[in-house]
Amino acid sequence: MYFVDRSVAVIKPRAPFLEWLNAVPGNDTDLSLDSLRSDCTVILMPEFTDPEEGVSYIDDIYDQLFRMELASWYEDEALWPAERSLKTFWEWFDVEIHSTLIDSVEGDLRNYPAGEV
């Protein structure tokens, strides 16, 4: 095991995200907020020493994160909410920021562009 020179953020949907998801026409999923939050997106971020640096980084990339979360359910942007401001992002998602990342797997990491796994 070894330390990785990154921090991590866990992006967890909140009730407004679930409300949007349930309001999408033709949506036949029956999800609870608990089920949505049980397997969340985790992103690697630059290493930081002050948690506020992590929050600032999320603020800088919130639009990409918001779009990624919406696209993970519906690629048709016409179904997405029109309001996707930074304020809305923080209302729709909790973000847990962690400063320590340890790789427990032997071997090199492989990089894939988002959405191409």
Coordinates of C-alpha atoms in Angstrom, one line a residue:
M1 CA 0.0 0.0 0.0
Y2 CA 1.1 3.5 -0.7
F3 CA -0.1 7.1 -0.4
V4 CA -1.3 8.7 -3.6
D5 CA -0.6 12.4 -4.2
R6 CA -4.3 13.3 -4.6
S7 CA -7.3 14.1 -2.4
V8 CA -10.8 12.8 -3.1
A9 CA -14.3 14.1 -3.2
V10 CA -17.5 12.0 -2.9
I11 CA -20.4 13.5 -4.7
K12 CA -23.7 12.6 -3.0
P13 CA -27.1 13.5 -4.5
R14 CA -29.5 15.3 -2.2
A15 CA -33.4 15.4 -2.3
P16 CA -33.6 18.0 -5.1
F17 CA -31.7 15.7 -7.4
L18 CA -34.1 12.8 -6.6
E19 CA -37.0 15.1 -7.2
W20 CA -35.7 16.1 -10.6
L21 CA -35.0 12.4 -11.5
N22 CA -38.5 11.4 -10.5
A23 CA -40.0 14.3 -12.5
V24 CA -38.3 13.3 -15.8
P25 CA -41.0 12.2 -18.2
G26 CA -41.0 8.5 -18.8
N27 CA -38.9 7.8 -15.7
D28 CA -39.9 4.4 -14.4
T29 CA -37.3 4.1 -11.7
D30 CA -38.4 3.8 -8.1
L31 CA -35.4 5.0 -6.2
S32 CA -35.0 6.3 -2.7
L33 CA -32.5 8.9 -1.6
D34 CA -30.7 6.3 0.4
S35 CA -30.3 4.1 -2.7
L36 CA -29.0 7.0 -4.7
R37 CA -26.5 7.9 -2.0
S38 CA -25.3 4.3 -1.5
D39 CA -23.0 4.2 -4.6
C40 CA -21.7 7.7 -5.4
T41 CA -19.2 9.3 -7.8
V42 CA -15.8 9.7 -6.3
I43 CA -13.3 12.1 -8.0
L44 CA -9.6 12.6 -7.5
M45 CA -8.5 16.1 -6.9
P46 CA -5.2 17.8 -6.4
E47 CA -3.6 17.3 -3.0
F48 CA -4.5 20.0 -0.5
T49 CA -3.7 20.9 3.1
D50 CA -6.7 23.1 3.9
P51 CA -10.2 21.6 3.4
E52 CA -11.3 25.0 2.0
E53 CA -8.9 24.4 -0.9
G54 CA -10.9 21.3 -1.8
V55 CA -14.2 23.2 -1.6
S56 CA -12.7 25.9 -3.9
Y57 CA -11.6 23.3 -6.4
I58 CA -15.1 21.8 -6.4
D59 CA -16.5 25.3 -7.0
D60 CA -14.1 25.6 -10.0
I61 CA -15.3 22.4 -11.6
Y62 CA -18.9 22.3 -10.4
D63 CA -20.4 22.7 -13.9
Q64 CA -18.5 19.6 -15.2
L65 CA -19.6 17.6 -12.1
F66 CA -23.2 18.7 -12.4
R67 CA -23.3 17.8 -16.1
M68 CA -21.6 14.4 -15.4
E69 CA -24.1 13.6 -12.7
L70 CA -27.1 14.5 -14.9
A71 CA -25.7 12.7 -17.9
S72 CA -25.2 9.5 -15.8
W73 CA -29.0 9.3 -15.9
Y74 CA -30.0 11.1 -19.0
E75 CA -27.8 12.1 -21.9
D76 CA -30.5 14.2 -23.5
E77 CA -29.7 17.7 -22.2
A78 CA -33.3 18.8 -23.0
L79 CA -34.3 16.7 -19.9
W80 CA -31.8 18.5 -17.7
P81 CA -32.9 21.3 -15.3
A82 CA -32.3 24.7 -16.8
E83 CA -30.9 26.1 -13.6
R84 CA -27.5 24.7 -13.0
S85 CA -25.7 27.4 -11.1
L86 CA -23.1 26.9 -8.4
K87 CA -25.7 27.6 -5.8
T88 CA -28.0 25.0 -7.3
F89 CA -25.1 22.5 -7.4
W90 CA -24.5 22.9 -3.6
E91 CA -28.3 22.5 -3.0
W92 CA -28.5 19.3 -5.1
F93 CA -25.3 17.6 -3.8
D94 CA -23.4 17.0 -0.7
V95 CA -19.7 16.8 -1.2
E96 CA -17.4 14.9 1.2
I97 CA -13.8 15.9 0.8
H98 CA -11.0 13.7 2.1
S99 CA -7.3 14.5 2.1
T100 CA -5.8 11.1 2.3
L101 CA -5.8 8.5 -0.6
I102 CA -4.1 5.2 -0.3
D103 CA -3.8 2.7 -3.2
S104 CA -4.0 -0.9 -1.9
V105 CA -3.6 -2.4 -5.4
E106 CA -0.3 -3.4 -6.9
G107 CA 0.2 -2.2 -10.5
D108 CA -0.1 1.0 -12.4
L109 CA -3.3 3.1 -12.6
R110 CA -4.8 3.3 -16.1
N111 CA -6.4 6.6 -17.3
Y112 CA -9.6 6.7 -19.3
P113 CA -11.5 9.8 -20.4
A114 CA -14.7 10.2 -18.4
G115 CA -17.5 8.1 -19.9
E116 CA -15.2 5.8 -21.8
V117 CA -14.8 2.9 -19.3

